[in-house]
mmCIF file of C-alpha atoms in Angstrom:
data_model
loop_
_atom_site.group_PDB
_atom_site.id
_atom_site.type_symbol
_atom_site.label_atom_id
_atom_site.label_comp_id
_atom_site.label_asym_id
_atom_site.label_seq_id
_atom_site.Cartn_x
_atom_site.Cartn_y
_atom_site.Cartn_z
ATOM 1 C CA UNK A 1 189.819 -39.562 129.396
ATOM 2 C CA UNK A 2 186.620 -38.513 127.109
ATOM 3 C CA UNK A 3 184.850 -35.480 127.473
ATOM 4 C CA UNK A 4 182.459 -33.841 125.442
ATOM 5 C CA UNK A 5 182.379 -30.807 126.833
ATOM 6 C CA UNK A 6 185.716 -28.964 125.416
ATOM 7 C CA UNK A 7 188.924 -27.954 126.919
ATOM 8 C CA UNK A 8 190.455 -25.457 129.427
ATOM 9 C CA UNK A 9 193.958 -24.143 128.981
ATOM 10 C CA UNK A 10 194.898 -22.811 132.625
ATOM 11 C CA UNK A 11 196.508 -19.321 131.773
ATOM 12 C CA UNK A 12 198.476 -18.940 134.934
ATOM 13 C CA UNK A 13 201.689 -18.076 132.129
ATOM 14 C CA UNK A 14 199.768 -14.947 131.301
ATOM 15 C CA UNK A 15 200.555 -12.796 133.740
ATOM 16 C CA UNK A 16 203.893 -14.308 134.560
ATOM 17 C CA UNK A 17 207.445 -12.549 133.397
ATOM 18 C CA UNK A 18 208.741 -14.181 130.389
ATOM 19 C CA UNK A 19 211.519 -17.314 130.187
ATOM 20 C CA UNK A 20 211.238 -20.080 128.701
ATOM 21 C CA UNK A 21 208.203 -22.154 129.865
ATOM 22 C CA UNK A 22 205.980 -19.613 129.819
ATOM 23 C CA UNK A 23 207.563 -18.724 125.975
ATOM 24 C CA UNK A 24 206.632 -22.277 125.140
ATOM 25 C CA UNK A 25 203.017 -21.193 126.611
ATOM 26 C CA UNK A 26 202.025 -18.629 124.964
ATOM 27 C CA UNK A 27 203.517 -19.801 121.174
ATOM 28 C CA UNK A 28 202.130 -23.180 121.597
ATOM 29 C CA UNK A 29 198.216 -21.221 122.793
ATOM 30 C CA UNK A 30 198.856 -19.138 119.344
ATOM 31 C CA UNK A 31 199.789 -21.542 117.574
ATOM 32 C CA UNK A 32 196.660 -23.624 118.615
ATOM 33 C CA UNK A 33 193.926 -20.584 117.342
ATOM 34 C CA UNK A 34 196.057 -20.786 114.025
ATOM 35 C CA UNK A 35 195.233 -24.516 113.539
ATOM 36 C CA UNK A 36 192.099 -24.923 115.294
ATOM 37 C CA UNK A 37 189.640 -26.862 113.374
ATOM 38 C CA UNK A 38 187.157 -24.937 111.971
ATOM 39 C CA UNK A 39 183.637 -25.189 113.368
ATOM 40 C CA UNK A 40 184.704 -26.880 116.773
ATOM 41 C CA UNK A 41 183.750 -24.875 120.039
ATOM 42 C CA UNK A 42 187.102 -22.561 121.038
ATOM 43 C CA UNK A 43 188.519 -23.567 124.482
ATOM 44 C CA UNK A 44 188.833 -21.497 127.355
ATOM 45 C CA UNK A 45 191.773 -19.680 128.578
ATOM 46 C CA UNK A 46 191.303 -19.043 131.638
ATOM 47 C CA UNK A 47 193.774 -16.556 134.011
ATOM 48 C CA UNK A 48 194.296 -15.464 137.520
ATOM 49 C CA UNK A 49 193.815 -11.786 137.702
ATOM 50 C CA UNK A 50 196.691 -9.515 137.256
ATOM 51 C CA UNK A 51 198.526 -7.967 134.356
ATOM 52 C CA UNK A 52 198.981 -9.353 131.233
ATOM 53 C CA UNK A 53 202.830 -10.038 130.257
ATOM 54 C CA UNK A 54 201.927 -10.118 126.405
ATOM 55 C CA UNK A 55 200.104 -7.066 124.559
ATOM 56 C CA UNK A 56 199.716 -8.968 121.451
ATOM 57 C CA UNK A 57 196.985 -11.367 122.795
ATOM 58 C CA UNK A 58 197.161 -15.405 122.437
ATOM 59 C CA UNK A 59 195.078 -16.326 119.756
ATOM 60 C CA UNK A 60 192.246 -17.207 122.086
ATOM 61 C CA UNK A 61 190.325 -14.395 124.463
ATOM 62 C CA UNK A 62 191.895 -14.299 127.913
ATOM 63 C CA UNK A 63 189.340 -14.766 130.879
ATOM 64 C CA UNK A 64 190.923 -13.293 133.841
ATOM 65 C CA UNK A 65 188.541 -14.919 136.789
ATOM 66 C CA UNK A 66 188.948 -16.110 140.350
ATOM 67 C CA UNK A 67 189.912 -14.193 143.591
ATOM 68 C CA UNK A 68 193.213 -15.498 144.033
ATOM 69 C CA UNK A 69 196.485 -15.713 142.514
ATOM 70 C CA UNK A 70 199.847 -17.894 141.776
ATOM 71 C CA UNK A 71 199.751 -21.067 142.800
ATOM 72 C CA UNK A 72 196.212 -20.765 145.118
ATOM 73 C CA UNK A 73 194.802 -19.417 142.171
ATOM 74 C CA UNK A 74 195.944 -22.765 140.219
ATOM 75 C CA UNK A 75 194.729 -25.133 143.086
ATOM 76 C CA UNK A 76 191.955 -23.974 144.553
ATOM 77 C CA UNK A 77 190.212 -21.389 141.870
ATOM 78 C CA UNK A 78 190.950 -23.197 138.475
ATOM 79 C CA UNK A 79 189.316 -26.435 138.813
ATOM 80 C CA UNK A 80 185.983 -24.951 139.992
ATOM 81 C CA UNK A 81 186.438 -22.534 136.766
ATOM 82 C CA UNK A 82 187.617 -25.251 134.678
ATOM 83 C CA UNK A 83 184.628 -27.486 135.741
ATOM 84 C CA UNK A 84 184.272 -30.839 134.051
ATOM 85 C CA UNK A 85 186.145 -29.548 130.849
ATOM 86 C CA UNK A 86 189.859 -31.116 130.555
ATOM 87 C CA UNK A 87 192.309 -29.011 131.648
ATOM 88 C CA UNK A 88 195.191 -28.295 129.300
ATOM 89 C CA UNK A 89 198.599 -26.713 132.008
ATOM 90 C CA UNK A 90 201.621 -25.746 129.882
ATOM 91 C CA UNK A 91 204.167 -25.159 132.259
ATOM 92 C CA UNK A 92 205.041 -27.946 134.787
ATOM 93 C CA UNK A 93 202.355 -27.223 137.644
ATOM 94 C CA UNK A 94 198.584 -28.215 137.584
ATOM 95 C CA UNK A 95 196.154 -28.859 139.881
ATOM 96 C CA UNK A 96 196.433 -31.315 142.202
ATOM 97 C CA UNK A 97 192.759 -32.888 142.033
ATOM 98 C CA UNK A 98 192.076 -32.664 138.733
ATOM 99 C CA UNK A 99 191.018 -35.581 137.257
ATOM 100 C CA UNK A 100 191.112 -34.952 133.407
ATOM 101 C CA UNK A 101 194.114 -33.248 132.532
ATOM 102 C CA UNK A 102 196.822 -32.999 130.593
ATOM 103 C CA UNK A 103 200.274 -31.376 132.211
ATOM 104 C CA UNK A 104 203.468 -30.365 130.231
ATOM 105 C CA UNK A 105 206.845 -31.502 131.846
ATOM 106 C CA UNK A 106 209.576 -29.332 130.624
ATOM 107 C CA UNK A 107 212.057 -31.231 132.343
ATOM 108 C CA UNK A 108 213.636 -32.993 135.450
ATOM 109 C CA UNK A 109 216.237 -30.041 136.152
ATOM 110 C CA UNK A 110 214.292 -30.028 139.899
ATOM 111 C CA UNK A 111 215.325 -33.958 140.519
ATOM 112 C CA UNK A 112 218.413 -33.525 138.238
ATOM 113 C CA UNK A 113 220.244 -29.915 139.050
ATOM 114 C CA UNK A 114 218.418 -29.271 142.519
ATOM 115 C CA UNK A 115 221.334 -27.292 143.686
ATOM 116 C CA UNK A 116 219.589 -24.557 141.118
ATOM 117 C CA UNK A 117 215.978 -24.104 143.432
ATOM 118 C CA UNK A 118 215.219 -23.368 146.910
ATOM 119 C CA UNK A 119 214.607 -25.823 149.251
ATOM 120 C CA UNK A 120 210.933 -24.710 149.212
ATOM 121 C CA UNK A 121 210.704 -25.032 145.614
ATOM 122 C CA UNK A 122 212.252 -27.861 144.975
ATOM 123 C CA UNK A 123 209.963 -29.479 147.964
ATOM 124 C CA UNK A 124 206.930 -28.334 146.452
ATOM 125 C CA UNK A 125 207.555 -29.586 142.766
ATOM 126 C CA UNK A 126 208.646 -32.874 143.822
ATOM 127 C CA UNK A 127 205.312 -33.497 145.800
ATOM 128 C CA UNK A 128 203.189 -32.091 143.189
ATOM 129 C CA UNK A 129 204.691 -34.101 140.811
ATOM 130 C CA UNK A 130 204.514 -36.940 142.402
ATOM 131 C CA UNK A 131 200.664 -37.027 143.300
ATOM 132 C CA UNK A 132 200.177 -36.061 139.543
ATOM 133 C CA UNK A 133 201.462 -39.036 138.973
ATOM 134 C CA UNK A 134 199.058 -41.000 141.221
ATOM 135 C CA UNK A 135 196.185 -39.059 139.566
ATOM 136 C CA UNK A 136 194.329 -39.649 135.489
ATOM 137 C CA UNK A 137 196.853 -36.928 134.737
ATOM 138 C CA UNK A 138 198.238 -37.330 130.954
ATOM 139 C CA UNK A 139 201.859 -35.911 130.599
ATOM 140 C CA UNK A 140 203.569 -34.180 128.235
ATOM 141 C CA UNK A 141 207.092 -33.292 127.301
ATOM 142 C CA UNK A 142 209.378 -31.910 124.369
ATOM 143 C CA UNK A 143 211.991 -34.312 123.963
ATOM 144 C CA UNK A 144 212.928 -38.016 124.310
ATOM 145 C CA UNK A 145 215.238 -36.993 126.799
ATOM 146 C CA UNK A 146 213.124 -34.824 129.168
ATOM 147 C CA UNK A 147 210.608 -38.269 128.504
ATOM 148 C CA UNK A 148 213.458 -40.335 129.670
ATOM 149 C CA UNK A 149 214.343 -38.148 132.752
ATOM 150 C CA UNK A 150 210.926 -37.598 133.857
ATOM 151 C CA UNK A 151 210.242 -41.142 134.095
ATOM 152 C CA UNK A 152 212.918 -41.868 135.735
ATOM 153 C CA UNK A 153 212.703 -39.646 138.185
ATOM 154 C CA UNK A 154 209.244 -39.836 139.020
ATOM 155 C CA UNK A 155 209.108 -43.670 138.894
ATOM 156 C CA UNK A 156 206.229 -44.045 136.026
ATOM 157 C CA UNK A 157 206.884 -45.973 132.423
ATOM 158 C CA UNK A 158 208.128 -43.325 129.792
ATOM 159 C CA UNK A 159 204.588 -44.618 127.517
ATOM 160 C CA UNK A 160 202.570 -42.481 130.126
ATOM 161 C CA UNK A 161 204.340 -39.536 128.913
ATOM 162 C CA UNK A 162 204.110 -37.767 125.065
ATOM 163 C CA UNK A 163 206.663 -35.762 123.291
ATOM 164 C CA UNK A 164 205.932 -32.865 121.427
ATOM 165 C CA UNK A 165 208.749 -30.352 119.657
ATOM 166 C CA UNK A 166 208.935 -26.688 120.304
ATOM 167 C CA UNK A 167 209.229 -24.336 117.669
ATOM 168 C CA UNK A 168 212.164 -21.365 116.968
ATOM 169 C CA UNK A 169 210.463 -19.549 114.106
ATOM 170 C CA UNK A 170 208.844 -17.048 116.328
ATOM 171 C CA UNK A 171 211.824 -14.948 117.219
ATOM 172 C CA UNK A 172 212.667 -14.990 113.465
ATOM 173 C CA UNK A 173 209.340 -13.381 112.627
ATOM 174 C CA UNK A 174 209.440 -10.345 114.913
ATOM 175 C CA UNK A 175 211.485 -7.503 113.050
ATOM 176 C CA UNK A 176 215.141 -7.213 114.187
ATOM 177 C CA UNK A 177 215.584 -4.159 116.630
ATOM 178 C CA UNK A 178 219.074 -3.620 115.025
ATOM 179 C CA UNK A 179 219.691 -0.593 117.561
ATOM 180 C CA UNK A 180 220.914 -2.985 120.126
ATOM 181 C CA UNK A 181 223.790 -3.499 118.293
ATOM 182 C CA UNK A 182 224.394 0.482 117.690
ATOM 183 C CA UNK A 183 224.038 0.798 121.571
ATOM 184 C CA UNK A 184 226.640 -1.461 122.187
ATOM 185 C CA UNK A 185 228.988 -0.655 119.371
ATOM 186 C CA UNK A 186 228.509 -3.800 117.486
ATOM 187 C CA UNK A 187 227.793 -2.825 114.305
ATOM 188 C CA UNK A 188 229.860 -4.669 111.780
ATOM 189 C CA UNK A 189 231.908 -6.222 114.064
ATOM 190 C CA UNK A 190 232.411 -9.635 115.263
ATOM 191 C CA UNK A 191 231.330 -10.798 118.435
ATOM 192 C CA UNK A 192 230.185 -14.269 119.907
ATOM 193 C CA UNK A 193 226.922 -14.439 122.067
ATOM 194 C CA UNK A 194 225.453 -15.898 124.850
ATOM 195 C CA UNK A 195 221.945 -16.350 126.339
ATOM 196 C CA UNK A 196 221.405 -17.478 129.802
ATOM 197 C CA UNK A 197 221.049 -16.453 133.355
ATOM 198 C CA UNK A 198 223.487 -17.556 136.434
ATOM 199 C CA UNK A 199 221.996 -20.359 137.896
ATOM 200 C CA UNK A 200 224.143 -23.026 138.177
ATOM 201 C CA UNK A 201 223.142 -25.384 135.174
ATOM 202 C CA UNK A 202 223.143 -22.667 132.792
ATOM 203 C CA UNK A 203 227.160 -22.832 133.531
ATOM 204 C CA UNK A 204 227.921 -19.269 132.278
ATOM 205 C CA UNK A 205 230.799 -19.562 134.627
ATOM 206 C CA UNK A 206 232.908 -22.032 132.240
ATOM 207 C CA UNK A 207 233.074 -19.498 129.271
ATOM 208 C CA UNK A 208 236.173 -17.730 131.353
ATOM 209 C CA UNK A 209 238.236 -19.115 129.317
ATOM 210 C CA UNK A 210 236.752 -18.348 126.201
ATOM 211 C CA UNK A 211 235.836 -14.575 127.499
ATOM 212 C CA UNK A 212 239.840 -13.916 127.990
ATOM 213 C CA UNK A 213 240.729 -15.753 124.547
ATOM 214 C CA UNK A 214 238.713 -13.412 122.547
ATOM 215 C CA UNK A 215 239.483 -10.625 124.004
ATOM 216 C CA UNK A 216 243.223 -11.060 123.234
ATOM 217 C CA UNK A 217 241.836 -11.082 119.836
ATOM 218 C CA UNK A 218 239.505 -7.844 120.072
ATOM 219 C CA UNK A 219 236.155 -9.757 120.035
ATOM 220 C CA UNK A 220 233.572 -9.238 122.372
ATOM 221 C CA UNK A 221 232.119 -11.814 124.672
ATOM 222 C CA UNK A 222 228.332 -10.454 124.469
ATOM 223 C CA UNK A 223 225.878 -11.860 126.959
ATOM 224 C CA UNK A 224 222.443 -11.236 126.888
ATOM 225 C CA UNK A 225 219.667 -12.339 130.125
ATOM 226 C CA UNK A 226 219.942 -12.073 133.850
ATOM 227 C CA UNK A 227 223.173 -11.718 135.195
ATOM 228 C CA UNK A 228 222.790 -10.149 138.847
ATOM 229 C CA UNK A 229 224.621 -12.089 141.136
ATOM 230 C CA UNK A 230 222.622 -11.078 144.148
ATOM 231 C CA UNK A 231 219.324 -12.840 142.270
ATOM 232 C CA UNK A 232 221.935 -16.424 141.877
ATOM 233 C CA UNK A 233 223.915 -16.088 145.013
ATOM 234 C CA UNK A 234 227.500 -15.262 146.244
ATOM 235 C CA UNK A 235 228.762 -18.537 144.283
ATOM 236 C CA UNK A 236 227.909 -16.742 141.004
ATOM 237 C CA UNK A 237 230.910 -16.444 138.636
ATOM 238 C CA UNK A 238 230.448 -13.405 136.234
ATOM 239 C CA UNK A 239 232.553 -14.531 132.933
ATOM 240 C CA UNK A 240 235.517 -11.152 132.425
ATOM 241 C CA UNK A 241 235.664 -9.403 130.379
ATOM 242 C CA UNK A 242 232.517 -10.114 128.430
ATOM 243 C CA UNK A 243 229.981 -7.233 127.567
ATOM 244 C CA UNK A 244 226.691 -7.695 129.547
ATOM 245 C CA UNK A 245 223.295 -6.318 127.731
ATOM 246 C CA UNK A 246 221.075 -7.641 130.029
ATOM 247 C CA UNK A 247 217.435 -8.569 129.014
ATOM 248 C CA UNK A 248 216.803 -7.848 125.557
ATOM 249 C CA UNK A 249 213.434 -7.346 123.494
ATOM 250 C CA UNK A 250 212.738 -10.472 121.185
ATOM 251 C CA UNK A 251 213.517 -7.895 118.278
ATOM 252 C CA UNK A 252 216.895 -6.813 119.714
ATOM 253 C CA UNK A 253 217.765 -10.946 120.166
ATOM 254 C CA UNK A 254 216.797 -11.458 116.830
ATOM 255 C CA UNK A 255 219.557 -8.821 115.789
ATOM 256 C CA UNK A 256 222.137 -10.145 117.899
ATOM 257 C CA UNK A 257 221.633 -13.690 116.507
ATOM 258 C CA UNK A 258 221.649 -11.986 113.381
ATOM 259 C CA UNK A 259 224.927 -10.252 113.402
ATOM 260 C CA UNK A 260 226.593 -12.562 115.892
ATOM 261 C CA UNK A 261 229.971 -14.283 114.123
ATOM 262 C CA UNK A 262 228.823 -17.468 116.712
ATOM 263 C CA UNK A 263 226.390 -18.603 119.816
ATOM 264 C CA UNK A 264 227.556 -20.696 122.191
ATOM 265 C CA UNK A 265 225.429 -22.344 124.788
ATOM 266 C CA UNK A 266 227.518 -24.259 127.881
ATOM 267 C CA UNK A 267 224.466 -25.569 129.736
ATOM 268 C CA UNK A 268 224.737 -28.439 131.740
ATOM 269 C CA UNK A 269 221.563 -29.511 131.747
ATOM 270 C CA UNK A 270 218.041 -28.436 129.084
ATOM 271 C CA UNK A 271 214.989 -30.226 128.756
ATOM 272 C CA UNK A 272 215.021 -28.807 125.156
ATOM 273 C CA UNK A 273 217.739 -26.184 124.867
ATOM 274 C CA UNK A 274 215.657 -23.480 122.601
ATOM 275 C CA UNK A 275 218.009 -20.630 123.014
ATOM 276 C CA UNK A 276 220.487 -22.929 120.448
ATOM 277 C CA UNK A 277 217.071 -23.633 118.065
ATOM 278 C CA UNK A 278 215.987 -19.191 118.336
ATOM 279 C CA UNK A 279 220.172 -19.094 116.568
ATOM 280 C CA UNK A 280 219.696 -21.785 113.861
ATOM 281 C CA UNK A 281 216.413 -20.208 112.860
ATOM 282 C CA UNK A 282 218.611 -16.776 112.493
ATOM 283 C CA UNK A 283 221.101 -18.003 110.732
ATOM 284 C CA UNK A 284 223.870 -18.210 113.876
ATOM 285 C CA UNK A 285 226.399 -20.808 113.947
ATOM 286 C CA UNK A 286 226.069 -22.728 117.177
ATOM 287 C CA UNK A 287 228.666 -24.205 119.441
ATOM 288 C CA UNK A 288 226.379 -26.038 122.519
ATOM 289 C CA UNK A 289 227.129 -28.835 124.792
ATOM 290 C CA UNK A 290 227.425 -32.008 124.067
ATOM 291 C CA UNK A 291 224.568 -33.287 126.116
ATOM 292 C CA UNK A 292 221.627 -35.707 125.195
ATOM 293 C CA UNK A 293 218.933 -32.792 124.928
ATOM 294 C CA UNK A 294 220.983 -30.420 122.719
ATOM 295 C CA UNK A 295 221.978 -32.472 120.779
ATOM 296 C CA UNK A 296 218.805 -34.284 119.831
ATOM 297 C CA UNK A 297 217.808 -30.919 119.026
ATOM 298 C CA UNK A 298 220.390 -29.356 117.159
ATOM 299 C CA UNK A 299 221.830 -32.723 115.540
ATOM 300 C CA UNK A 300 224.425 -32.077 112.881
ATOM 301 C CA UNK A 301 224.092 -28.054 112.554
ATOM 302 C CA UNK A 302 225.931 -27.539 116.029
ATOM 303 C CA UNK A 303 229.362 -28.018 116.885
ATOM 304 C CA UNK A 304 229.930 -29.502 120.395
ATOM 305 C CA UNK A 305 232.307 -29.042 123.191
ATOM 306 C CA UNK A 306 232.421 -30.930 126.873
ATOM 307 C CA UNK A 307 230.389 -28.416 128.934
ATOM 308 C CA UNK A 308 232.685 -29.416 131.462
ATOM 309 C CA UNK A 309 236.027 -28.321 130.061
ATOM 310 C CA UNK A 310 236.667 -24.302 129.466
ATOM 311 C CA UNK A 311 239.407 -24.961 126.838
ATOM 312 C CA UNK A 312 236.822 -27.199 124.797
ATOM 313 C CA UNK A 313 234.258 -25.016 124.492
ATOM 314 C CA UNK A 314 236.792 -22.248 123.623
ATOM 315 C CA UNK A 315 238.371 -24.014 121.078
ATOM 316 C CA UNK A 316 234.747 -24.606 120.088
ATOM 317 C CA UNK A 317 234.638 -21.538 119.545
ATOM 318 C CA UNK A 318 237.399 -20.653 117.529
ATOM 319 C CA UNK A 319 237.368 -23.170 115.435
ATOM 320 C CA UNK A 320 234.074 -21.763 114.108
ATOM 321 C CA UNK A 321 235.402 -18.412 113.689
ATOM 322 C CA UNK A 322 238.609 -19.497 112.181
ATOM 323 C CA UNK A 323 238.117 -22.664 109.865
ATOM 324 C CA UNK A 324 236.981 -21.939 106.443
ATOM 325 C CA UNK A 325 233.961 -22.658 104.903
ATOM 326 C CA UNK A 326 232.643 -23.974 108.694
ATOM 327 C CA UNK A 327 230.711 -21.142 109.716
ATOM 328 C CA UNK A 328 228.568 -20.861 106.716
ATOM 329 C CA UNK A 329 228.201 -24.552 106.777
ATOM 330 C CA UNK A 330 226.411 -24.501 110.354
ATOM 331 C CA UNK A 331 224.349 -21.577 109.077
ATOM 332 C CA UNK A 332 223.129 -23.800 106.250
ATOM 333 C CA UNK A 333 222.265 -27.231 107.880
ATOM 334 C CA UNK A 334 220.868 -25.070 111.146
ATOM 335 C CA UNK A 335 218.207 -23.345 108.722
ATOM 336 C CA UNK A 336 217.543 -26.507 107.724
ATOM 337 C CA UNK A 337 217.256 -28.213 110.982
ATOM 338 C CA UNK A 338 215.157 -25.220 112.320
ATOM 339 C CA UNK A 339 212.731 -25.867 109.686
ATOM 340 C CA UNK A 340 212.051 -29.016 111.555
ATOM 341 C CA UNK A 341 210.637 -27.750 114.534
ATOM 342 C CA UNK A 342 207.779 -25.075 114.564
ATOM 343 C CA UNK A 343 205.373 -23.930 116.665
ATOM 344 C CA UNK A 344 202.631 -24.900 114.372
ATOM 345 C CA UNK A 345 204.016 -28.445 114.131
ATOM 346 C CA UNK A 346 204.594 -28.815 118.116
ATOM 347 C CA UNK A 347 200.428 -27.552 118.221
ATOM 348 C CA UNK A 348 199.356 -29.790 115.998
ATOM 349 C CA UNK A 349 200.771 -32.941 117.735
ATOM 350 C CA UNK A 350 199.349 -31.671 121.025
ATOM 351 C CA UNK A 351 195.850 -31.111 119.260
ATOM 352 C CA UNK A 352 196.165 -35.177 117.970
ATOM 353 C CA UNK A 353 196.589 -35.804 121.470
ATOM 354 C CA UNK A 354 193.642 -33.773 122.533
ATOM 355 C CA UNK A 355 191.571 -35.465 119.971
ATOM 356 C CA UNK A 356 192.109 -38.379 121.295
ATOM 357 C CA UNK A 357 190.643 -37.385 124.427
ATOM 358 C CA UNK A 358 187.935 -36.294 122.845
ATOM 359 C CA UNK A 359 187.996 -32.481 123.459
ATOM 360 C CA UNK A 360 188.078 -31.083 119.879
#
């Protein structure tokens, strides 16, 4: 895959509500203007049109072009915009007849957890996927597990696909909105937090246990992200009592990882699991699940509980907020682990790759 002609980044992410691909989108785009070598012609980012979700830009200029939008807008719009350039797509979908391109695979959750997607969705992924695959596409991913999943699943030899890191340091750098925890009456008290939505893998439902335990002992369950039942479906179990703040500003989760006595993360299944890296790089103690992507990522600054049994990840927990010396140890070796995995870093490996197609 050579080209001389520079690179495309399809924008689709910009005018798409925030979660976490289309966070890893717009910090890796920054993060590649930061580091772009000097002198060398500035790719394009190119979007549907429609609102922008980010005031604060992306580093590069966004070209809003094309008459249509979501997914026609990716298929049938984009190439003719992108021309011969190659075609850099963050977040999972691309083109289907695109010859030089790279495409970022967060995961396998659609193979893997499919009881979390429509029927529609999940139909759609699969088959795009799955031509991709037949195509000159070049994949990417952001851990040796998602690598290992993604081959799998799709049938292809883990060497076709590259692993880059995310980064955490980016919800450290915006200013903590410390009224949040006014609102909420969390001001110098302890409380344990949670980030995640109800679908299934996300497996809010198994901190129950945990939710009644610290209550008995006056600390708040606090639980920030989309919790609407009616968005998840009637099987969605609501955690009581636990405090519900909804979706929060990036400043207002930077205080609540701040101030939190403890995060605990229950998923299932992650491709990366950067709600756990966002605490380290705040200084949180995490308790996550002991499964193959957290804990490549959080390594020894986590403690770990079976995702699968309540009264694990309460004693989790507890043992966090209870044995001495433990808490500020996790705080201490996750600084240090969150050190290892920034934004700038993550860009940097996916400009190497990019250089060696010959597009910077």
């Amino acid at each position: 895959m050579t080209t001389s002609s520079g690179l495309v980044i399809n924008g689709r992410f910009t005018v798409q509500s925030l979660s976490g691909v289309q966070r890893f989108a717009g910090e890796i785009t920054r993060a590649l203007a930061r580091i772009w070598p000097e002198g060398a012609p500035s790719p394009r980012l190119l979007a549907p049109p429609g609102r922008l979700t980010e005031s604060d830009g992306f580093g590069f200029a966004v070209e809003q072009a094309g008459r249509l939008k979501g997914q026609l807008w990716e298929q049938i719009d984009l190439p003719r915009l992108a021309g011969k350039r190659v075609l850099l797509n963050l977040g999972n979908t691309a083109p289907l007849f695109v010859r030089r391109q790279f495409v970022v695979l967060h995961d396998a959750a659609v193979f893997a957890q499919p009881q979390g997607y429509s029927w529609k969705f999940r139909l759609w992924y699969k088959i795009l996927q799955m031509v991709l695959c037949r195509t000159g596409a070049r994949f990417v991913t952001v851990s040796r597990f998602s690598q290992r999943e993604i081959a799998r699943h799709l049938g292809i030899s883990a060497d076709r696909i590259s692993v880059i890191p995310e980064g955490g340091e980016h919800i450290r750098q915006t200013p903590a909105d410390t009224s949040i925890l006014d609102q909420h009456h969390l001001t110098g008290q302890r409380f344990v937090l949670a980030v995640g939505n109800l679908a299934p893998h996300k497996n809010l439902r198994a901190l129950s246990t945990l939710a009644r335990a610290l209550d008995e002992r006056g600390i708040p369950l606090v639980i920030s992200g989309g919790a609407n039942p009616s968005v998840f479906g009637a099987a969605a179990v609501l955690p009581h009592p636990a405090l519900y703040v909804g979706r929060v500003t990036d400043g207002q989760l930077h205080a609540l990882y701040q101030a939190a006595s403890c995060f605990v993360f229950p998923s299932l299944y992650e491709g990366f699991g950067l709600p756990a890296l966002e605490a380290m790089a705040c200084g949180c103690p995490v308790v996550a699940s002991s499964i193959p992507a957290l804990q490549e990522v959080c390594g020894d600054a986590a403690c770990y509980a079976d995702p699968a049994d309540e009264n694990d990840i309460m004693a989790g927990v507890q043992r966090v907020l209870d044995e001495p010396g433990l808490s500020a140890q996790l705080r201490e070796q996750g600084f240090a682990r969150a050190a290892l995995y920034t934004w700038d870093r993550a860009a940097r490996a996916l400009l190497a790759l990019t250089e060696g197609a010959g597009v910077a």
